[in-house]
XYZ file of C-alpha atoms in Angstrom:
683
model
C 15.931 -42.705 12.881
C 16.670 -42.970 16.818
C 19.297 -45.822 16.097
C 21.351 -43.333 13.344
C 21.453 -40.758 16.274
C 22.491 -43.263 18.814
C 25.216 -44.311 16.533
C 26.414 -40.642 15.777
C 26.904 -40.095 19.484
C 28.377 -42.977 20.011
C 31.172 -42.197 16.940
C 31.538 -38.591 18.638
C 32.320 -40.267 22.191
C 34.854 -42.740 20.435
C 36.507 -39.669 18.735
C 36.773 -37.865 21.445
C 38.530 -40.266 23.675
C 40.934 -41.531 21.117
C 41.758 -37.651 20.580
C 42.071 -37.041 24.291
C 44.569 -40.190 24.641
C 46.223 -38.374 21.313
C 47.241 -35.607 23.605
C 48.327 -37.414 26.339
C 50.641 -39.513 24.363
C 51.896 -37.196 21.949
C 53.495 -34.586 24.325
C 56.877 -34.685 22.447
C 55.249 -33.699 18.941
C 53.333 -30.228 19.552
C 52.377 -30.421 15.948
C 50.169 -33.788 16.682
C 48.833 -32.073 19.998
C 48.049 -29.015 17.800
C 46.162 -31.243 14.989
C 44.186 -32.941 17.912
C 42.949 -29.625 19.504
C 41.825 -28.502 16.466
C 40.030 -31.835 15.566
C 38.346 -31.554 19.137
C 37.416 -27.778 18.869
C 35.484 -28.701 15.278
C 33.688 -31.595 17.407
C 32.607 -29.507 19.991
C 31.644 -26.496 17.779
C 29.232 -28.808 15.655
C 27.765 -30.102 18.609
C 27.233 -28.591 22.284
C 26.854 -32.172 23.824
C 30.058 -33.124 22.550
C 31.539 -30.340 24.980
C 29.512 -31.674 28.051
C 30.883 -35.570 27.414
C 34.485 -33.719 26.848
C 34.218 -32.145 30.330
C 32.983 -35.428 31.686
C 35.852 -37.435 30.444
C 38.544 -34.926 31.879
C 39.157 -33.365 28.783
C 38.506 -29.459 29.630
C 40.895 -29.932 32.669
C 43.600 -31.778 30.762
C 43.452 -29.196 27.993
C 43.385 -26.084 30.801
C 46.793 -27.820 32.054
C 48.196 -28.205 28.663
C 47.814 -24.692 27.607
C 49.611 -23.602 30.949
C 52.138 -26.060 31.293
C 53.099 -26.464 27.407
C 56.645 -24.976 26.098
C 55.392 -24.144 22.836
C 53.105 -21.208 21.870
C 51.464 -23.317 19.208
C 50.065 -25.781 21.713
C 49.082 -22.957 23.946
C 47.225 -20.847 21.342
C 45.262 -24.196 20.257
C 44.424 -25.190 23.323
C 42.980 -21.533 24.540
C 41.224 -21.473 21.345
C 39.758 -25.051 22.304
C 38.770 -24.013 25.957
C 36.930 -20.661 24.297
C 35.262 -22.656 21.596
C 33.933 -25.525 24.437
C 32.772 -22.520 26.941
C 31.035 -20.711 24.015
C 29.088 -23.642 23.017
C 27.919 -24.667 26.349
C 27.031 -23.019 29.697
C 28.149 -25.864 31.985
C 31.546 -25.827 30.481
C 31.654 -21.909 30.769
C 30.997 -22.470 34.719
C 33.717 -25.188 35.110
C 36.448 -23.418 33.563
C 35.361 -19.793 35.391
C 38.061 -19.777 37.976
C 40.270 -17.657 39.598
C 43.189 -19.941 38.523
C 42.483 -19.745 34.852
C 42.022 -15.608 35.141
C 45.195 -15.532 36.673
C 46.838 -17.638 33.843
C 45.100 -15.711 31.271
C 46.223 -12.438 32.983
C 49.865 -13.991 33.133
C 49.529 -14.421 29.190
C 48.710 -11.121 28.463
C 51.369 -9.456 30.530
C 54.207 -11.776 29.549
C 56.467 -10.225 27.175
C 57.560 -13.268 25.480
C 53.844 -14.006 24.293
C 53.370 -12.977 20.834
C 50.192 -11.237 19.519
C 48.166 -14.478 18.499
C 48.585 -15.916 22.037
C 47.377 -12.806 23.934
C 44.515 -12.685 21.143
C 43.497 -16.191 22.422
C 43.630 -15.473 25.928
C 41.582 -12.035 25.431
C 39.120 -14.732 23.519
C 38.842 -16.671 26.346
C 38.349 -13.739 28.748
C 35.546 -12.865 26.357
C 33.835 -16.004 26.696
C 33.955 -16.573 30.335
C 33.157 -12.982 31.177
C 29.731 -12.665 28.693
C 26.647 -12.531 30.421
C 28.363 -13.867 33.433
C 28.354 -11.815 36.639
C 30.919 -14.038 38.024
C 32.837 -13.672 35.201
C 32.906 -10.041 35.687
C 33.857 -10.113 39.688
C 36.958 -12.357 38.670
C 38.042 -10.433 35.915
C 38.295 -7.279 38.230
C 39.399 -9.226 41.311
C 41.925 -10.733 39.227
C 43.809 -7.715 37.562
C 42.697 -8.854 34.353
C 40.261 -5.927 33.408
C 43.828 -3.470 34.421
C 45.645 -5.556 31.894
C 43.045 -4.900 29.097
C 42.937 -1.439 29.829
C 46.433 -1.050 29.337
C 46.344 -3.117 26.108
C 43.754 -0.876 25.064
C 46.399 2.238 25.421
C 49.134 0.215 24.181
C 48.259 -2.041 21.412
C 47.862 0.354 18.863
C 50.901 2.921 18.807
C 50.242 5.041 15.855
C 47.527 7.030 14.857
C 47.919 6.455 10.966
C 46.189 2.845 10.462
C 47.682 1.024 8.153
C 45.810 -2.179 7.817
C 47.765 -3.574 4.746
C 50.868 -4.043 6.917
C 50.917 -7.617 8.457
C 51.963 -6.615 12.096
C 49.764 -3.457 12.126
C 46.871 -5.862 11.088
C 47.478 -8.373 13.998
C 47.838 -5.324 16.400
C 44.558 -3.920 15.415
C 42.750 -7.353 15.745
C 44.367 -7.686 19.363
C 43.229 -4.191 19.992
C 39.624 -4.585 18.722
C 39.329 -7.858 20.778
C 40.109 -5.777 23.608
C 37.728 -3.798 23.064
C 35.082 -5.922 22.541
C 35.983 -7.602 26.140
C 36.129 -4.314 28.185
C 32.301 -3.736 26.677
C 31.192 -7.132 28.164
C 33.361 -6.576 31.345
C 31.190 -3.194 31.954
C 27.750 -4.168 30.477
C 25.259 -7.368 29.978
C 24.679 -7.448 32.958
C 25.857 -3.890 33.891
C 28.453 -3.649 36.304
C 29.327 -0.301 38.160
C 32.436 -1.152 39.241
C 34.101 -2.115 35.922
C 32.330 0.918 34.801
C 34.143 3.161 37.278
C 37.376 1.108 36.279
C 37.157 1.894 32.466
C 36.452 5.790 33.246
C 40.237 6.019 32.909
C 40.465 5.143 28.974
C 38.025 8.047 27.888
C 40.915 10.552 27.201
C 42.934 7.809 25.412
C 39.504 7.082 23.270
C 39.041 10.841 22.645
C 42.649 11.300 21.243
C 41.936 8.256 18.793
C 38.496 9.704 17.959
C 40.066 12.996 16.992
C 42.960 11.889 15.276
C 41.727 8.704 12.961
C 38.117 9.159 12.020
C 38.028 5.586 10.426
C 35.174 3.261 10.756
C 37.507 0.512 12.178
C 38.435 2.843 14.973
C 35.207 4.759 15.759
C 32.691 1.645 15.899
C 34.608 -0.014 18.457
C 35.537 3.020 20.539
C 31.744 4.559 20.577
C 30.519 1.026 21.347
C 32.995 0.975 24.281
C 32.007 4.540 25.515
C 28.211 3.806 25.096
C 28.100 0.676 27.219
C 30.527 2.190 29.884
C 28.037 5.187 29.965
C 25.189 3.302 29.979
C 22.581 4.012 32.995
C 25.564 5.495 35.104
C 25.219 9.313 35.767
C 28.596 9.433 37.542
C 30.152 8.038 34.536
C 28.672 10.608 32.198
C 29.649 13.331 34.091
C 33.175 12.300 34.369
C 32.819 11.791 30.397
C 31.594 15.090 29.555
C 34.241 16.707 32.097
C 37.200 15.394 29.962
C 35.669 16.683 26.999
C 33.967 13.356 25.527
C 30.780 14.935 24.605
C 32.477 17.822 22.794
C 34.586 15.339 20.653
C 31.894 13.384 19.888
C 30.176 16.355 18.573
C 33.117 17.291 16.425
C 33.001 14.136 14.883
C 29.414 14.076 14.151
C 29.432 17.037 12.666
C 32.016 16.035 10.109
C 30.583 12.693 9.485
C 27.288 14.469 8.711
C 29.113 17.069 6.195
C 30.828 13.922 4.785
C 27.400 11.610 4.481
C 26.400 13.957 1.361
C 29.223 12.058 -0.158
C 29.490 8.647 0.915
C 27.012 6.353 2.412
C 29.591 4.703 4.958
C 29.773 8.099 6.855
C 25.884 8.420 7.035
C 26.082 4.777 8.844
C 28.907 5.907 10.938
C 27.187 9.167 12.113
C 24.297 7.258 13.595
C 26.935 5.029 15.672
C 27.955 8.319 16.690
C 24.678 9.454 17.455
C 23.499 6.490 19.682
C 26.821 7.319 21.674
C 25.613 10.799 22.360
C 22.326 9.693 23.278
C 24.057 7.391 25.927
C 25.726 10.485 27.097
C 22.722 12.657 27.856
C 19.868 9.745 28.114
C 20.005 10.394 31.951
C 20.970 13.934 32.415
C 19.186 15.926 29.660
C 20.864 19.363 31.052
C 24.206 18.326 29.431
C 22.293 18.913 25.843
C 23.985 22.280 26.553
C 27.086 21.420 25.265
C 25.065 19.793 22.025
C 23.451 23.607 21.430
C 27.135 24.840 20.901
C 27.526 22.732 17.855
C 24.325 23.063 16.430
C 24.050 19.235 16.672
C 19.822 19.311 16.453
C 20.489 20.665 13.057
C 22.930 17.916 11.998
C 20.459 15.375 13.047
C 17.283 16.856 11.421
C 19.438 16.965 8.075
C 20.991 13.439 8.505
C 17.294 12.268 9.193
C 16.342 13.162 5.573
C 19.197 10.899 4.366
C 17.278 8.097 2.098
C 19.615 5.280 2.827
C 18.793 5.005 6.607
C 16.479 2.591 7.503
C 13.656 2.823 10.215
C 15.657 1.533 13.175
C 18.812 4.340 12.252
C 15.846 6.996 12.120
C 14.339 5.770 15.613
C 17.865 6.258 17.269
C 18.508 9.915 15.443
C 14.921 11.124 16.674
C 15.197 9.598 20.134
C 18.420 11.729 20.209
C 16.722 14.878 19.177
C 13.982 13.844 22.066
C 16.699 13.819 24.694
C 18.353 17.127 22.955
C 15.369 19.178 23.435
C 14.151 17.383 26.581
C 15.504 20.113 28.880
C 17.484 22.559 26.760
C 15.516 25.677 25.367
C 18.585 26.397 22.937
C 18.126 22.884 20.973
C 14.105 23.326 21.090
C 14.812 26.736 19.359
C 17.138 24.920 16.978
C 14.563 22.627 16.245
C 12.157 25.165 15.346
C 14.602 27.157 13.289
C 15.583 24.547 11.013
C 11.769 23.256 9.970
C 11.877 20.060 12.557
C 8.362 20.777 13.777
C 6.829 19.950 10.119
C 9.557 17.203 9.635
C 8.113 15.388 13.271
C 4.691 15.820 12.010
C 5.471 14.176 8.609
C 7.316 11.323 10.239
C 4.440 10.832 12.825
C 1.596 10.856 9.810
C 3.199 8.943 7.246
C 5.317 6.349 9.099
C 4.053 2.577 10.057
C 6.476 2.144 12.729
C 5.056 2.399 16.394
C 8.437 2.862 18.027
C 9.169 5.761 15.231
C 5.923 7.261 15.850
C 6.576 7.308 19.746
C 9.598 8.832 19.189
C 8.215 11.531 16.969
C 5.542 12.544 19.775
C 8.543 12.913 22.289
C 9.672 15.464 20.342
C 7.009 17.371 19.934
C 5.924 17.223 23.611
C 9.154 18.783 24.289
C 8.607 21.621 22.282
C 5.401 22.477 23.791
C 7.118 24.769 26.366
C 9.101 26.803 23.569
C 5.677 27.034 21.386
C 3.979 28.823 24.489
C 6.860 30.915 24.998
C 6.602 32.000 21.363
C 3.152 33.008 21.722
C 3.847 35.409 23.749
C 5.981 38.918 23.241
C 9.088 39.077 22.295
C 9.962 41.394 24.885
C 9.508 38.898 27.556
C 12.464 36.772 26.214
C 16.206 37.264 27.031
C 17.302 37.073 23.561
C 19.207 39.561 21.380
C 17.661 41.245 18.443
C 19.209 38.781 15.828
C 17.572 36.177 18.004
C 14.459 38.255 17.991
C 14.175 38.357 14.450
C 14.944 34.656 14.011
C 11.713 34.277 16.375
C 9.931 36.200 14.167
C 10.790 34.530 11.149
C 9.772 31.352 13.327
C 6.156 32.931 14.019
C 5.561 33.392 10.201
C 6.652 30.010 9.495
C 4.069 28.951 12.005
C 1.343 31.119 10.621
C 2.195 29.309 7.132
C 2.062 26.432 8.728
C -1.401 26.635 10.351
C -2.530 28.128 7.078
C -1.582 24.859 5.302
C -3.280 23.049 8.083
C -6.351 24.731 7.049
C -5.824 23.939 3.403
C -5.571 20.504 4.474
C -8.443 20.322 6.670
C -10.746 22.029 3.746
C -9.326 19.810 1.146
C -10.304 16.846 3.399
C -13.619 18.168 4.048
C -14.381 18.574 0.217
C -13.276 15.102 -0.417
C -15.815 13.806 2.144
C -18.739 15.941 0.198
C -17.605 14.521 -3.111
C -17.845 11.100 -1.758
C -21.346 11.994 0.226
C -22.347 13.279 -3.098
C -21.086 10.402 -5.161
C -23.124 8.016 -2.783
C -26.400 10.081 -3.461
C -26.021 9.960 -7.225
C -25.482 6.107 -7.052
C -28.550 6.040 -5.042
C -30.507 8.256 -7.550
C -29.190 6.449 -10.223
C -30.343 3.212 -9.078
C -34.201 5.180 -8.565
C -34.093 5.966 -12.101
C -33.432 2.845 -13.330
C -36.188 1.186 -11.468
C -38.512 4.024 -12.529
C -37.521 3.587 -16.318
C -38.456 -0.073 -16.086
C -41.876 0.733 -14.858
C -42.557 3.484 -17.387
C -41.582 1.044 -20.207
C -43.989 -1.144 -19.023
C -46.853 1.431 -19.078
C -45.549 2.581 -22.536
C -45.844 -1.117 -23.729
C -49.412 -1.455 -22.552
C -50.077 2.013 -24.321
C -48.588 0.353 -27.709
C -50.903 -2.597 -27.051
C -54.023 -0.262 -26.507
C -53.312 1.616 -29.758
C -52.319 -1.290 -32.278
C -55.909 -2.964 -30.823
C -57.723 0.722 -31.436
C -56.277 0.729 -35.098
C -57.099 -3.195 -35.936
C -60.596 -3.364 -34.423
C -62.134 -0.189 -36.339
C -61.765 3.626 -36.904
C -60.090 5.155 -33.830
C -62.153 7.331 -31.501
C -61.167 10.721 -30.939
C -61.692 10.902 -27.164
C -59.823 7.714 -26.594
C -56.579 8.613 -28.560
C -56.516 12.411 -26.958
C -56.497 10.399 -23.528
C -53.966 7.963 -24.598
C -51.877 10.636 -26.329
C -51.945 12.354 -22.834
C -50.924 9.711 -21.025
C -47.758 9.133 -23.456
C -46.923 12.530 -22.731
C -47.270 12.410 -19.219
C -44.985 9.046 -19.168
C -42.450 11.239 -21.262
C -42.492 14.173 -19.060
C -42.594 12.264 -15.616
C -39.510 10.112 -17.153
C -36.736 10.914 -19.314
C -37.538 14.686 -19.428
C -37.595 15.117 -16.174
C -33.869 13.920 -15.681
C -32.848 16.267 -18.704
C -34.681 19.596 -18.525
C -33.656 21.647 -15.394
C -35.912 24.691 -16.406
C -39.340 25.667 -17.765
C -38.133 26.853 -21.040
C -36.612 23.526 -21.858
C -39.909 21.913 -20.750
C -41.794 24.111 -23.196
C -39.640 23.159 -25.887
C -40.389 19.393 -25.307
C -43.873 20.025 -25.096
C -43.795 21.538 -28.203
C -42.001 18.833 -29.931
C -44.877 16.633 -28.935
C -47.593 19.124 -29.923
C -47.632 17.867 -33.950
C -48.683 14.412 -32.835
C -52.069 15.655 -31.376
C -52.314 18.298 -34.633
C -52.447 14.873 -36.417
C -55.080 13.573 -34.945
C -57.029 16.578 -35.124
C -56.760 17.091 -38.958
C -56.340 13.694 -39.914
C -58.432 14.523 -43.324
C -55.905 16.940 -44.488
C -52.930 15.551 -46.351
C -51.074 18.731 -46.494
C -51.375 19.608 -42.982
C -49.939 16.153 -42.230
C -46.941 16.571 -44.233
C -46.130 19.526 -42.590
C -46.458 18.179 -39.128
C -44.471 14.860 -39.871
C -41.598 17.266 -41.295
C -41.816 19.356 -38.086
C -42.258 16.435 -35.885
C -39.335 14.460 -37.458
C -37.181 17.686 -36.827
C -38.546 18.202 -33.400
C -37.839 14.406 -32.634
C -34.317 14.781 -33.898
C -33.558 17.502 -31.617
C -35.615 15.860 -28.733
C -33.166 12.530 -29.190
C -30.215 14.342 -29.450
C -30.745 16.150 -26.008
C -31.973 12.741 -24.213
C -28.752 11.183 -25.632
C -26.626 13.839 -24.398
C -28.449 13.465 -20.976
C -27.934 9.631 -20.970
C -24.056 10.209 -21.190
C -24.044 12.709 -18.571
C -25.727 10.250 -16.218
C -24.754 7.028 -17.349
C -21.696 7.122 -19.714
C -20.204 3.735 -18.634
C -23.623 2.284 -20.082
C -24.198 4.427 -23.453
C -21.419 2.501 -25.219
C -22.605 -0.890 -24.445
C -25.758 -0.879 -26.355
C -26.036 1.918 -28.813
C -29.187 2.947 -30.216
C -30.046 1.839 -33.824
C -29.560 4.286 -36.657
C -31.511 4.802 -39.431
C -29.506 5.530 -42.680
C -31.938 5.930 -45.280
C -34.490 8.469 -43.358
C -34.399 10.962 -45.982
C -35.325 9.072 -48.879
C -38.563 7.511 -47.373
C -41.789 9.479 -48.609
C -43.709 11.171 -46.084
C -46.070 9.090 -43.941
C -49.375 10.388 -43.846
C -51.177 7.792 -41.497
C -51.639 9.713 -37.846
C -51.321 6.143 -36.045
C -48.071 5.220 -38.009
C -46.568 8.946 -37.219
C -47.325 8.169 -33.471
C -46.025 4.621 -33.325
C -43.024 5.836 -35.070
C -42.307 8.466 -32.101
C -43.144 6.113 -29.495
C -41.010 3.528 -31.040
C -37.728 6.348 -31.266
C -38.370 6.844 -27.677
C -38.626 3.168 -26.775
C -35.093 2.601 -28.543
C -33.481 5.293 -26.174
C -35.376 4.150 -23.234
C -34.056 0.688 -24.245
C -30.210 2.063 -24.592
C -29.745 2.050 -20.641
C -28.439 -0.977 -18.822
C -31.743 -1.949 -17.428
C -33.608 -2.458 -20.854
C -30.466 -4.012 -22.364
C -32.001 -7.597 -22.506
C -35.036 -6.005 -24.193
C -33.000 -4.338 -26.958
C -31.875 -7.827 -28.017
C -35.197 -9.502 -28.507
C -37.097 -6.693 -30.000
C -39.305 -8.026 -33.302
C -37.681 -8.483 -36.572
C -40.365 -6.510 -38.479
C -39.783 -3.661 -36.142
C -35.889 -3.444 -36.588
C -36.071 -4.686 -40.265
C -35.929 -0.994 -41.677
C -34.086 -0.025 -44.733
C -34.227 -3.412 -46.455
C -36.116 -4.320 -49.475
C -39.248 -5.813 -48.121
C -42.694 -6.984 -49.993
C -45.447 -8.902 -49.138
C -43.609 -12.182 -49.562
C -40.392 -11.721 -48.018
C -41.798 -9.670 -45.143
C -44.547 -12.546 -44.464
C -41.851 -15.150 -44.106
C -39.688 -12.428 -41.953
C -42.647 -12.195 -39.658
C -42.999 -15.777 -39.474
C -39.648 -16.599 -38.609
C -39.560 -14.315 -35.515
C -39.854 -15.829 -32.403
C -40.428 -12.394 -30.204
C -43.276 -10.573 -32.444
C -44.986 -7.400 -31.283
C -48.424 -7.337 -30.464
C -48.817 -5.316 -34.105
C -47.247 -7.899 -36.500
C -48.754 -10.726 -34.309
C -52.200 -9.403 -35.393
C -50.906 -9.085 -38.722
C -49.678 -12.761 -39.029
C -52.757 -14.066 -37.133
C -55.032 -12.434 -40.250
C -52.702 -13.497 -42.921
C -52.994 -17.333 -41.429
C -56.741 -16.974 -41.461
C -57.061 -15.432 -44.907
C -55.044 -18.237 -46.361
C -57.012 -21.025 -44.335
C -60.421 -19.380 -45.689
C -58.752 -19.321 -49.463
C -57.592 -23.079 -49.255
C -61.069 -23.829 -48.325
C -62.685 -22.193 -51.185
C -60.478 -23.784 -53.568
C -61.368 -27.160 -52.346
C -65.079 -26.166 -52.292
C -64.959 -25.245 -55.935
C -62.681 -28.552 -57.181
C -64.967 -31.482 -55.504
C -68.952 -29.699 -55.074
C -71.211 -29.948 -57.982
C -72.876 -26.717 -58.592
C -76.638 -27.356 -58.163
C -79.237 -24.197 -57.482
C -79.386 -24.713 -54.239
C -75.732 -25.153 -53.801
C -75.274 -22.093 -56.301
C -77.133 -19.866 -53.462
C -75.074 -21.224 -50.901
C -71.815 -20.210 -52.965
C -73.212 -16.716 -53.638
C -73.507 -16.301 -49.631
C -69.718 -17.731 -49.377
C -68.693 -15.233 -52.214
C -69.838 -12.559 -50.101
C -67.988 -13.746 -47.485
C -65.245 -14.145 -49.698
C -65.503 -10.506 -50.691
C -64.933 -9.418 -47.145
C -62.069 -11.539 -46.672
C -60.757 -9.675 -49.923
C -61.079 -6.691 -48.068
C -59.105 -7.763 -45.402
C -56.233 -8.819 -47.745
C -56.233 -5.457 -48.999
C -55.921 -3.566 -45.386
C -53.291 -6.439 -44.616
C -51.448 -5.406 -47.766
C -51.436 -1.799 -46.852
C -50.568 -2.763 -43.287
C -47.466 -4.957 -45.112
C -46.068 -2.144 -47.231
C -46.130 0.426 -44.078
C -44.346 -1.817 -42.067
C -41.133 -1.094 -44.453
C -41.155 2.365 -42.424
C -40.972 0.764 -39.062
């Protein structure tokens, strides 16, 4: 890699040496010299080190002498163009060429009547390169008289205000004039040069004439750049510009461009350029803002600020100009209020993420603090006429409306914060509710186990059944019912819906009462379940549709149930299913007993037994049934084996009679199992 770079450098040096020799030995051939100079320009433009080497081998001195001594304008133009390129690419070459001798030669090219427009353009280009970012060059351009000649070209390069760039001669003249404007800009600024700024003051009247008579972008942009840099940070020059009517002219141009900005985008962009120039005029002298009040510039700037095509940088320039306009001018502050400028500044301050734009908006709002204090006083203390007093009244009304809007906005914000707090509290309550439901499910399962155990072990005891029913009611009232019911009437209604269960226990011997209780209980259960579903939808609507509660389709076709235990189990099963509809119990719903959920199918003693044996998640009740059935089948098999293999002796007969007694008990168990199996269809 290093060898390739070294090879390229060596080739570059060889080319420059050969081209320099060509220039020296082709003095009689101007076209060959032009081609050699153009090639040198290309090499130095691509590689800044090439210019340093070209200077070391004496190439810059030779080309400079060639531009002065050659009789051919073509060679002079090419030589000056090459010098400008080398100086622009390398600061050492710029310092080498920055001599009074070269500036004098350039001044002679510019003032010579025999020099064509293109040669003058190349001379202006070399001056521009030598002066840019070079205080020594700014001093030499003034001492050698080049700046005076440039000023003269600024006045005379364009003779007509009607600019027809389609004409070749006019276009070349415009290019020369534009180059002169750029060169004058670097002569007075970057770095700032007060003496050169003073010399350029004489060009302000001519610039004003061009702004008034030719409002084209090709004229306005170069002139505004020249005026802005000449005025920058120089109070004396600013006063002189205003004294010759420059600020009035800029205001008129700005008003016209703002009017045209609604039609064309270029006018809006051009209006921003003029705005920057206006800001340069009043930045160090805020009192000059009175001149702008005559043309209502503040209202124009506010209208321009609303233009959608402007970027943040352009809006910043407009707002900074507004700040300088309202800094020490009460009329402009009043104009800002009258044109709804204060809400616009507040909007920009609250919505914009640009730090500079926020600072500019704050600057404008700070300037309007004084006028706000005066507006709060009585109108009689002001020196305004009746029309202005009415306008101040309108402003007071607008301010009151603005205050009301701010109050409403604060109320809305406060309400939003309250809603957020309520939402957080609701989430906390919902989490607590889920934890409570899970604990309640455990208690209900324990109650179910106890009830099933009592029903299998023998006749139920009245006191224990009543205590268990009371516990179940307390779980229900403490759980879901406390979330759904909000008044005493609803609680009473729900308690009434549970009373038929207790009535079933008290009147277990009367079938009519049981049938009535069953019908009323099923009706109340339907209302209770509906109410609970509505409550669950209001509290956790995002979970209701994930695990819907199973629906009993053939409920009306079934026979009325007369067993109190079965009726109570049906009620508890309903509530368990409703509890399992929540998200916290979604997993338990998936693993329920097959015998409990196989409702509506055609079941008998055979297929129901197979269904229970194939279920891996049996409930306590069906688990007891399966175990009893297995014991019964085991004893039955044993009895069959005995009947086949054992001889019936008298002693054996007595034993067999005892076994038959046991078998009778087993048959009673079988009958009980058959009853429970048939009842399993209900569940």
